[in-house]
Short mmCIF file of N, CA and C in Angstrom, two decimals:
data_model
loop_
_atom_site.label_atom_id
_atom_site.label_comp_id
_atom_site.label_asym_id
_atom_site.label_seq_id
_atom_site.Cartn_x
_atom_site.Cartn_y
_atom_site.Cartn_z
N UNK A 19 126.62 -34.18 126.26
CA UNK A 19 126.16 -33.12 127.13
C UNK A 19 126.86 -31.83 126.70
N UNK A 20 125.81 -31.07 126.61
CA UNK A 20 126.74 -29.74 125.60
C UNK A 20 126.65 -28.21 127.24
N UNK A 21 128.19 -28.15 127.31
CA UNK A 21 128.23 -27.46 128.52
C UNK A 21 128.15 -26.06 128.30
N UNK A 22 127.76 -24.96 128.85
CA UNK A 22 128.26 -23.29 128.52
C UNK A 22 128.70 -23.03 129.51
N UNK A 23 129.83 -22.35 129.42
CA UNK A 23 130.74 -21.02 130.20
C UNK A 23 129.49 -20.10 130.37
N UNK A 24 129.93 -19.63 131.61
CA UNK A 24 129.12 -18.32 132.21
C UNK A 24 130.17 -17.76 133.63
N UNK A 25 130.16 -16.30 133.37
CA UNK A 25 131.01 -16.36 134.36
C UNK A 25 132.55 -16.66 134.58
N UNK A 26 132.39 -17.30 135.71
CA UNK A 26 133.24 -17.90 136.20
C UNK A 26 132.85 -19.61 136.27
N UNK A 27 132.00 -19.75 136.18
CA UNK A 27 131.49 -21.34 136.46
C UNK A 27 131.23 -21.90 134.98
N UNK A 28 130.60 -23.52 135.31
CA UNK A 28 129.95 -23.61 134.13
C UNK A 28 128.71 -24.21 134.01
N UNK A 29 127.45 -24.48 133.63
CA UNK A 29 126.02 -24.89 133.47
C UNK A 29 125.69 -25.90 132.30
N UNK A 30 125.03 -26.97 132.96
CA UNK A 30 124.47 -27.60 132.54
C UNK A 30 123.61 -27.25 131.05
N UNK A 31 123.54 -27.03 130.13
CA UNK A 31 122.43 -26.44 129.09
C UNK A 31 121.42 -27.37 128.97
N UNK A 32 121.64 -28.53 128.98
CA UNK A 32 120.93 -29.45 128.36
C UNK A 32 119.79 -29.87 129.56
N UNK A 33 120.59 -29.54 130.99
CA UNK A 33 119.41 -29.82 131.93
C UNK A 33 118.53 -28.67 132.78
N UNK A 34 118.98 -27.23 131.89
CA UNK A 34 118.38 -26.56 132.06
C UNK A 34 116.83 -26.66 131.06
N UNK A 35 117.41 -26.68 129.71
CA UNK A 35 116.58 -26.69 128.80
C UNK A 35 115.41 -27.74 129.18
N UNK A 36 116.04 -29.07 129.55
CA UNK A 36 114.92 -30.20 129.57
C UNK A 36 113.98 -30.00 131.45
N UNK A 37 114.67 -28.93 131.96
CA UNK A 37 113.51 -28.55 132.93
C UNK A 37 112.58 -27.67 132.62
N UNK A 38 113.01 -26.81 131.89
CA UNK A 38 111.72 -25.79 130.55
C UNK A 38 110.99 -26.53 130.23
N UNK A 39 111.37 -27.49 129.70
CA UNK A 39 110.68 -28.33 128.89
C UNK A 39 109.59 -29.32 129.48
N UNK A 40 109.91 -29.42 130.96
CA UNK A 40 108.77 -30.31 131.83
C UNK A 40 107.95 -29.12 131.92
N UNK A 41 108.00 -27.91 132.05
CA UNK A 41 107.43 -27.02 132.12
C UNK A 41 106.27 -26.45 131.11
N UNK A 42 106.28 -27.26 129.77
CA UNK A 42 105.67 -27.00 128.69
C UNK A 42 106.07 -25.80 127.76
N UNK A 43 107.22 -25.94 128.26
CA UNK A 43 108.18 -24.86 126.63
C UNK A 43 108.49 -25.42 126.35
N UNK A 44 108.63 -24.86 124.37
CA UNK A 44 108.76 -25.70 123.58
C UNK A 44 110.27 -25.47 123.39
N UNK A 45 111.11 -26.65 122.88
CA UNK A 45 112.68 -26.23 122.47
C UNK A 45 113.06 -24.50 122.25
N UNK A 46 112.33 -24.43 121.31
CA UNK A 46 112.61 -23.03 121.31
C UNK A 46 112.41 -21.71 122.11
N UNK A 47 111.10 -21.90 122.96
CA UNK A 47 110.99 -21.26 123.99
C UNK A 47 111.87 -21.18 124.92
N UNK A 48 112.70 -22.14 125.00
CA UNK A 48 113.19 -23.09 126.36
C UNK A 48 114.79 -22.23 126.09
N UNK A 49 114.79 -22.38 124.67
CA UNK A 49 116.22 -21.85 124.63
C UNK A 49 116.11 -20.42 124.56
N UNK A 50 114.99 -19.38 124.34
CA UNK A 50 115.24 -18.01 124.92
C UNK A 50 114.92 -18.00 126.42
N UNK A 51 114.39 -18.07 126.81
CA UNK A 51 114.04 -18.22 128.47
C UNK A 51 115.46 -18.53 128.76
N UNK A 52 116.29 -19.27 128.68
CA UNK A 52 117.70 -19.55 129.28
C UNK A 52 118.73 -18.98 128.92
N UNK A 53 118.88 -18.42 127.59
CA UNK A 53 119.42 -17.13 127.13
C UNK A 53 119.06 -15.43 127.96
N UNK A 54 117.69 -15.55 128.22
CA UNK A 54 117.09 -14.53 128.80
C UNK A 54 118.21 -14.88 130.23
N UNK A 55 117.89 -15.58 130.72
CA UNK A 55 118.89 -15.88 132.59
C UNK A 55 119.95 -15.43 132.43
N UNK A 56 120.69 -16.38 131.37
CA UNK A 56 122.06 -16.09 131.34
C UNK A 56 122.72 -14.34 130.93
N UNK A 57 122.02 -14.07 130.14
CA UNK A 57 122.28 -12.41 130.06
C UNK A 57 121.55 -11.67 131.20
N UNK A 58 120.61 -12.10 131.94
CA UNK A 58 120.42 -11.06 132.96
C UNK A 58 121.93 -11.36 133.89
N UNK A 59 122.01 -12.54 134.14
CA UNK A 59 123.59 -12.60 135.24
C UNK A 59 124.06 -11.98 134.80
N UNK A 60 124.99 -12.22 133.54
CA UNK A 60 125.97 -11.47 132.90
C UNK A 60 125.99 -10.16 132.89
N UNK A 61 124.99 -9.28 132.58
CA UNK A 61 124.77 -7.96 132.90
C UNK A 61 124.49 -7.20 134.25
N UNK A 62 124.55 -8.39 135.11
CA UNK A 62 124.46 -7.67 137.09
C UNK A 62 125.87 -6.75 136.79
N UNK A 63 125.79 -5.89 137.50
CA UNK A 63 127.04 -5.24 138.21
C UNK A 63 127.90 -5.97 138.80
N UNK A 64 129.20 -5.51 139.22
CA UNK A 64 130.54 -6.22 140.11
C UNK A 64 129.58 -6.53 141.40
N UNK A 65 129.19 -5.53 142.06
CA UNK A 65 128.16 -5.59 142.93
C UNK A 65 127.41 -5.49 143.51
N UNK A 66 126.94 -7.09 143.81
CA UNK A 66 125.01 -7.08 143.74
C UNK A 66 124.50 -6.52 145.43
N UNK A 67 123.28 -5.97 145.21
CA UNK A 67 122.45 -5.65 146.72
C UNK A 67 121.27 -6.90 146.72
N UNK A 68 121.52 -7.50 147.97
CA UNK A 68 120.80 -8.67 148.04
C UNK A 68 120.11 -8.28 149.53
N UNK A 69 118.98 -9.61 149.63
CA UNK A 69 118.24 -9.29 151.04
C UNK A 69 117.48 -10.75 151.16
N UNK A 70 117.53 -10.78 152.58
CA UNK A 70 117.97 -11.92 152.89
C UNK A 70 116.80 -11.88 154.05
N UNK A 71 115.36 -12.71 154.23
CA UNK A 71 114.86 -12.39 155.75
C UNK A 71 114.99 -13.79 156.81
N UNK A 72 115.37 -13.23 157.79
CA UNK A 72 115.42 -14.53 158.87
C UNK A 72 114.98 -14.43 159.65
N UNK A 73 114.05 -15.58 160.90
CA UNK A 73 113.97 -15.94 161.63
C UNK A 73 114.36 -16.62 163.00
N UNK A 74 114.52 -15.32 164.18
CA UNK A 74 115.80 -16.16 165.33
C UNK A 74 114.59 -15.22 166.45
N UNK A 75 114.99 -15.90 168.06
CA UNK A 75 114.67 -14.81 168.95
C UNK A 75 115.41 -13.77 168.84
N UNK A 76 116.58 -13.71 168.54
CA UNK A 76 117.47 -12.25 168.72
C UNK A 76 118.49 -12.17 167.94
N UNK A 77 118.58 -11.09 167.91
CA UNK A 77 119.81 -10.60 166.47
C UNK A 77 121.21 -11.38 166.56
N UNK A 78 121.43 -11.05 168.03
CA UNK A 78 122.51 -11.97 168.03
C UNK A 78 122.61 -13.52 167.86
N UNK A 79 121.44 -13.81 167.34
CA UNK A 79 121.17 -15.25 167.18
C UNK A 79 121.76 -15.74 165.73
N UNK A 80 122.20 -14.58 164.56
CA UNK A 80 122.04 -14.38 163.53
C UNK A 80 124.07 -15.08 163.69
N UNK A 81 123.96 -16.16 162.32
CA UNK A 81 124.96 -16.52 161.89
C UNK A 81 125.33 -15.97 161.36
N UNK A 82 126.85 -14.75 161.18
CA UNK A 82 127.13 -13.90 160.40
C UNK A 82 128.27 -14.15 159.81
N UNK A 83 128.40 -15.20 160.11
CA UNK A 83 130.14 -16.10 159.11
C UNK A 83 129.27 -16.82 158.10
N UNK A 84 128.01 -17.29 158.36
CA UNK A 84 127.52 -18.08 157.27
C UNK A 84 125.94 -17.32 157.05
N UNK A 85 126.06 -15.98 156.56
CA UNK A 85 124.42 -15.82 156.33
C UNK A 85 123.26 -16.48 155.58
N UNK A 86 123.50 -17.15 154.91
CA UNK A 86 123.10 -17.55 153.83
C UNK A 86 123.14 -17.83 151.94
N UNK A 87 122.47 -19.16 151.69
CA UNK A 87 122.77 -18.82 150.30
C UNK A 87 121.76 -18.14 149.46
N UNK A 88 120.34 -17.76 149.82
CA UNK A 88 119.44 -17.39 148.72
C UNK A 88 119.22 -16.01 149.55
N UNK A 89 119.22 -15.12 148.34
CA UNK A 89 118.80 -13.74 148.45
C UNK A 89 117.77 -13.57 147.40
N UNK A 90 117.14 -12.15 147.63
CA UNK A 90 116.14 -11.65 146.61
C UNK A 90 116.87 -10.50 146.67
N UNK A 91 116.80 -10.24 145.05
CA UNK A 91 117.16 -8.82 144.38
C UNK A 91 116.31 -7.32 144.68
N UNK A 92 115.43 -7.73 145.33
CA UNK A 92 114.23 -6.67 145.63
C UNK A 92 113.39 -6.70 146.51
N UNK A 93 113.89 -5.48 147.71
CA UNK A 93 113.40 -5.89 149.26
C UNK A 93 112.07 -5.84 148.99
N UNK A 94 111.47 -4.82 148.70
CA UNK A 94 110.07 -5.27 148.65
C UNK A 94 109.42 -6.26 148.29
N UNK A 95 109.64 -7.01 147.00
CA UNK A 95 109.01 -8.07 146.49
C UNK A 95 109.43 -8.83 147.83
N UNK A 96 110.73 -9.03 148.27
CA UNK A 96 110.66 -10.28 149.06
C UNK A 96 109.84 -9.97 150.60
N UNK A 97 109.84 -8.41 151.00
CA UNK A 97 108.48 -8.49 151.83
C UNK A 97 106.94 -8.92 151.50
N UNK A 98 107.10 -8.39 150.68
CA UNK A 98 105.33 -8.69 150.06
C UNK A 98 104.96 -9.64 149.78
N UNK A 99 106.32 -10.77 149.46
CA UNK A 99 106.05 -12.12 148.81
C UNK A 99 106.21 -13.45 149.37
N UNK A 100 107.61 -12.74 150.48
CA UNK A 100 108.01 -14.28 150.47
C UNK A 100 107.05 -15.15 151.93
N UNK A 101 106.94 -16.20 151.35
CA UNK A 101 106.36 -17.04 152.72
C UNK A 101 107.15 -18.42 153.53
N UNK A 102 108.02 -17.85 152.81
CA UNK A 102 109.40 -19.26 153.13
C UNK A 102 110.28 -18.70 154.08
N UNK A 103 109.98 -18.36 155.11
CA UNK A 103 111.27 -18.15 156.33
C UNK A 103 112.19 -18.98 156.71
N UNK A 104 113.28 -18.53 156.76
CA UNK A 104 114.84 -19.54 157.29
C UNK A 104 114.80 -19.25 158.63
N UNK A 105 114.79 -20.29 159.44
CA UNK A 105 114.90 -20.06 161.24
C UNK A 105 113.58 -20.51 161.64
N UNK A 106 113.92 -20.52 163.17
CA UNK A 106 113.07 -20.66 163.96
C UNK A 106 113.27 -19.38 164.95
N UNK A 107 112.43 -18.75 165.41
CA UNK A 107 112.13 -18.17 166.54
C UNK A 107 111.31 -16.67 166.60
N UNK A 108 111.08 -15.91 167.63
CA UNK A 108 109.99 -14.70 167.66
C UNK A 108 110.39 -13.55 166.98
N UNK A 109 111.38 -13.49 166.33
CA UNK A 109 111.54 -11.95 165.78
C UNK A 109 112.11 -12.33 164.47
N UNK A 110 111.50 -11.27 163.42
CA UNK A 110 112.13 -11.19 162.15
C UNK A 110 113.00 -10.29 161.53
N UNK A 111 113.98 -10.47 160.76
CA UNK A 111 115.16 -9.54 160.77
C UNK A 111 115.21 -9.97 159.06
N UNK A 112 115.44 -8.77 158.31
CA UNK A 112 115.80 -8.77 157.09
C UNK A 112 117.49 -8.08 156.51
N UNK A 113 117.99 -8.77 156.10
CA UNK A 113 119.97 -9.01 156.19
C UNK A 113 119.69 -8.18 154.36
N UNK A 114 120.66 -6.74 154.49
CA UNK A 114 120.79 -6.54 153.48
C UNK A 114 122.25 -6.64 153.10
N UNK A 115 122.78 -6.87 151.87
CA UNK A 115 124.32 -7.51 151.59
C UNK A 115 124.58 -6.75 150.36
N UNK A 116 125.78 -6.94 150.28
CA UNK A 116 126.37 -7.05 149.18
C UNK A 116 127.16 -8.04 148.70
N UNK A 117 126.76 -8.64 147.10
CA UNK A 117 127.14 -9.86 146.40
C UNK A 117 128.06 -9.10 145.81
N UNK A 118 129.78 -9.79 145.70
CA UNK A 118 130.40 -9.95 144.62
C UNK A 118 130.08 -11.38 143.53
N UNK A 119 130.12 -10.09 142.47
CA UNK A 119 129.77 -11.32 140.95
C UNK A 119 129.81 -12.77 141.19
N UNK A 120 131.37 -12.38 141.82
CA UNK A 120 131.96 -13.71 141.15
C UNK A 120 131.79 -14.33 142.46
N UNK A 121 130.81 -14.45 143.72
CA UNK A 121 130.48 -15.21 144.39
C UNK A 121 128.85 -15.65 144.11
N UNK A 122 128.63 -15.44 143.27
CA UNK A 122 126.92 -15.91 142.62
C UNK A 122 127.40 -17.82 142.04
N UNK A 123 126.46 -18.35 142.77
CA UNK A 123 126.29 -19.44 142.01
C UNK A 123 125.35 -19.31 141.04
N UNK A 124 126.35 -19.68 139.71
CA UNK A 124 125.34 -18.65 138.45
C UNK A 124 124.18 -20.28 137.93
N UNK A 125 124.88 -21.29 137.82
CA UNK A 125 124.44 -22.69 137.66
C UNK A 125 122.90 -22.85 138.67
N UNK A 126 122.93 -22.25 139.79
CA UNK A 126 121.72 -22.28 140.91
C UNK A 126 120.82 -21.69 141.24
N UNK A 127 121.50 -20.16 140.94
CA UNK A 127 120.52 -19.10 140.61
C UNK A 127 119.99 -19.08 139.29
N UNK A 128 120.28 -19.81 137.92
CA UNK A 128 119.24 -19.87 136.76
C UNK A 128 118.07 -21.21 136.98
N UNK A 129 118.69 -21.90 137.76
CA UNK A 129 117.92 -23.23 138.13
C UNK A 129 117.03 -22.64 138.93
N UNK A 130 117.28 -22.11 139.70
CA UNK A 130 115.99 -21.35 141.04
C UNK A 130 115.25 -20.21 140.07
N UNK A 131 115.65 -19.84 139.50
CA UNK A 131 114.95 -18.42 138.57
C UNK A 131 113.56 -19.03 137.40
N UNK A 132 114.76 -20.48 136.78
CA UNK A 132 113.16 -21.34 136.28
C UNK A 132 112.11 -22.03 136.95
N UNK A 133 113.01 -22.63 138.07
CA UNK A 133 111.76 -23.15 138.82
C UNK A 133 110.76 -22.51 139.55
N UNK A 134 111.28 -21.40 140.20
CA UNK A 134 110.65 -20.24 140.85
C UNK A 134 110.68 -18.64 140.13
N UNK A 135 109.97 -18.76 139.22
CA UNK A 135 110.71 -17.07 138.33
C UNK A 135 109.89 -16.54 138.85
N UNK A 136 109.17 -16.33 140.11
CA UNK A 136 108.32 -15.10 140.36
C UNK A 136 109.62 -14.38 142.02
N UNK A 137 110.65 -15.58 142.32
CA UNK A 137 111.34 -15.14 143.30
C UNK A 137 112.54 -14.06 142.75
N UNK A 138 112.50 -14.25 141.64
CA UNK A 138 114.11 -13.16 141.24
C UNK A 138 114.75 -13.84 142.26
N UNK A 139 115.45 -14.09 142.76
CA UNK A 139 116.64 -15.20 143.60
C UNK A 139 118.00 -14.81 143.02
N UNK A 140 118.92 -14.71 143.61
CA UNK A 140 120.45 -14.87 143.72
C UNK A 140 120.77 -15.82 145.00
N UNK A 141 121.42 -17.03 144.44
CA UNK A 141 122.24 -17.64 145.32
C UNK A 141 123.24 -18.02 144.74
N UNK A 142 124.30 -17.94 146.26
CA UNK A 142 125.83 -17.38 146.14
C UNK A 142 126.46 -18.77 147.10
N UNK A 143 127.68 -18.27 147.24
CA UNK A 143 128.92 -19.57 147.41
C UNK A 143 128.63 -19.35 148.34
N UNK A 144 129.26 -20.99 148.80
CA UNK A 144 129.66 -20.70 150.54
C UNK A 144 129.15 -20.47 151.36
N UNK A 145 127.43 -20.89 151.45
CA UNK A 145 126.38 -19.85 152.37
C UNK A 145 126.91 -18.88 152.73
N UNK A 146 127.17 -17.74 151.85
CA UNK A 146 127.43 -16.09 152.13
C UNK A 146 128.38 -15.94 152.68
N UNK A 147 129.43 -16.89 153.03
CA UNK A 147 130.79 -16.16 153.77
C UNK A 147 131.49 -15.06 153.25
N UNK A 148 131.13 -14.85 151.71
CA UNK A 148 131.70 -13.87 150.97
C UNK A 148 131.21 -12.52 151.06
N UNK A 149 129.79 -12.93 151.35
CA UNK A 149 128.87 -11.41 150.97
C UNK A 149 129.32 -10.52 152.19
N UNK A 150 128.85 -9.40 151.96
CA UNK A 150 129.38 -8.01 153.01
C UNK A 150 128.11 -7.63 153.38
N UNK A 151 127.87 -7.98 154.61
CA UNK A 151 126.51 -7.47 155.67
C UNK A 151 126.65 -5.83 155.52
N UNK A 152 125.29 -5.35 154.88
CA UNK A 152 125.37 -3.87 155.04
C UNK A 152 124.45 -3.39 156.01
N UNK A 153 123.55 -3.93 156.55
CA UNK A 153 122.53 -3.70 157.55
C UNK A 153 121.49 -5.34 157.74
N UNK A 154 121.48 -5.27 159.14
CA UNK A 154 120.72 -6.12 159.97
C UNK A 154 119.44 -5.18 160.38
N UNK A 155 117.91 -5.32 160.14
CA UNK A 155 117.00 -4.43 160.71
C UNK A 155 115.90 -5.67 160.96
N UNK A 156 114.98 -5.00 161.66
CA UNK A 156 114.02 -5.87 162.71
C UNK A 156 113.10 -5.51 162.08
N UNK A 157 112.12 -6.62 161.56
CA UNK A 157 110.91 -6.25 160.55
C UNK A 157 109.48 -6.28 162.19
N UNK A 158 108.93 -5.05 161.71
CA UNK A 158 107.89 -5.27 162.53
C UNK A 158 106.64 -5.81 161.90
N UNK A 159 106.10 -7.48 162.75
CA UNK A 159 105.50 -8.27 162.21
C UNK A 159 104.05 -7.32 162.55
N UNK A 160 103.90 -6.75 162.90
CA UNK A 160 102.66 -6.12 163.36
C UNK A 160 102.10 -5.54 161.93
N UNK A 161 102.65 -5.12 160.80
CA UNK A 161 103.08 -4.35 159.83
C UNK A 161 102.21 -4.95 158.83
N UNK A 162 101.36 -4.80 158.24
CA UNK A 162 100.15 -5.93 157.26
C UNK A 162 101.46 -5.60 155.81
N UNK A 163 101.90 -4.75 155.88
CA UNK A 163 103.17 -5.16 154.29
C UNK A 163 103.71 -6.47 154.48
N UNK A 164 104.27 -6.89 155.77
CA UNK A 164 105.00 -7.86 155.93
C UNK A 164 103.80 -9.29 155.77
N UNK A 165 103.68 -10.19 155.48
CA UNK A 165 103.30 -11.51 155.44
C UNK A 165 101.98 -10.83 154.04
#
């Protein structure tokens, strides 16, 4: 099993590559596509702006010792796109953060980036105990951008 440094952590290569590869890339494809991941991490900034949307009746419903582990790099895309809500309840709230680097699970976020590369995804340690809440706002579902 041939391992790479990244980061601070370290990744699987071999089971990245052979999930490309269920994918119908060929070895060689498989190994720029994962080169491509690994240098986009490597080149994020100290720190990242992430966004995060949830589902609660009320703000104060919102776990803020543990926000979460998956963010999107780009509020819009993840308005326009996402259809996967975390929570249950009547109001929607989108959590904008800040990621330090070196709290990115870099091993999880290239695994989520191949399996899902239309999400751009960052997920981080610790369901987010690390990240720094920069704003909590109330998405109005009425809003045809949203869904």
């Amino acid at each position: 099993m041939k391992l790479l440094p990244i980061l601070s952590e370290v990744i699987d290569k071999e089971m990245l590559i052979s999930a490309l590869k269920t994918m119908d890339f060929t070895e060689k494809e498989a190994q720029k596509e994962l080169k491509y991941h690994i240098n986009r991490l490597k080149n994020l900034p100290e720190i990242v702006k992430g966004y995060r949307i949830l589902r609660v009746d009320d703000e104060k419903d919102i776990n803020l010792e543990e926000i979460g582990s998956h963010f999107g790099e780009n509020k819009d895309d993840l308005l326009r796109n996402h259809s996967y809500l975390t929570g249950f309840g009547e109001k929607y709230f989108i959590i904008t953060v800040k990621i330090p680097k070196n709290e990115i699970n870099t091993s999880e976020t290239i695994e989520n980036n191949i399996l899902y590369p239309n999400e751009r995804e960052i997920t981080v340690k610790n369901k987010g105990k690390n990240v720094k809440i920069v704003r909590i706002e109330e998405i109005n579902t009425e809003n045809d951008y949203f869904f």
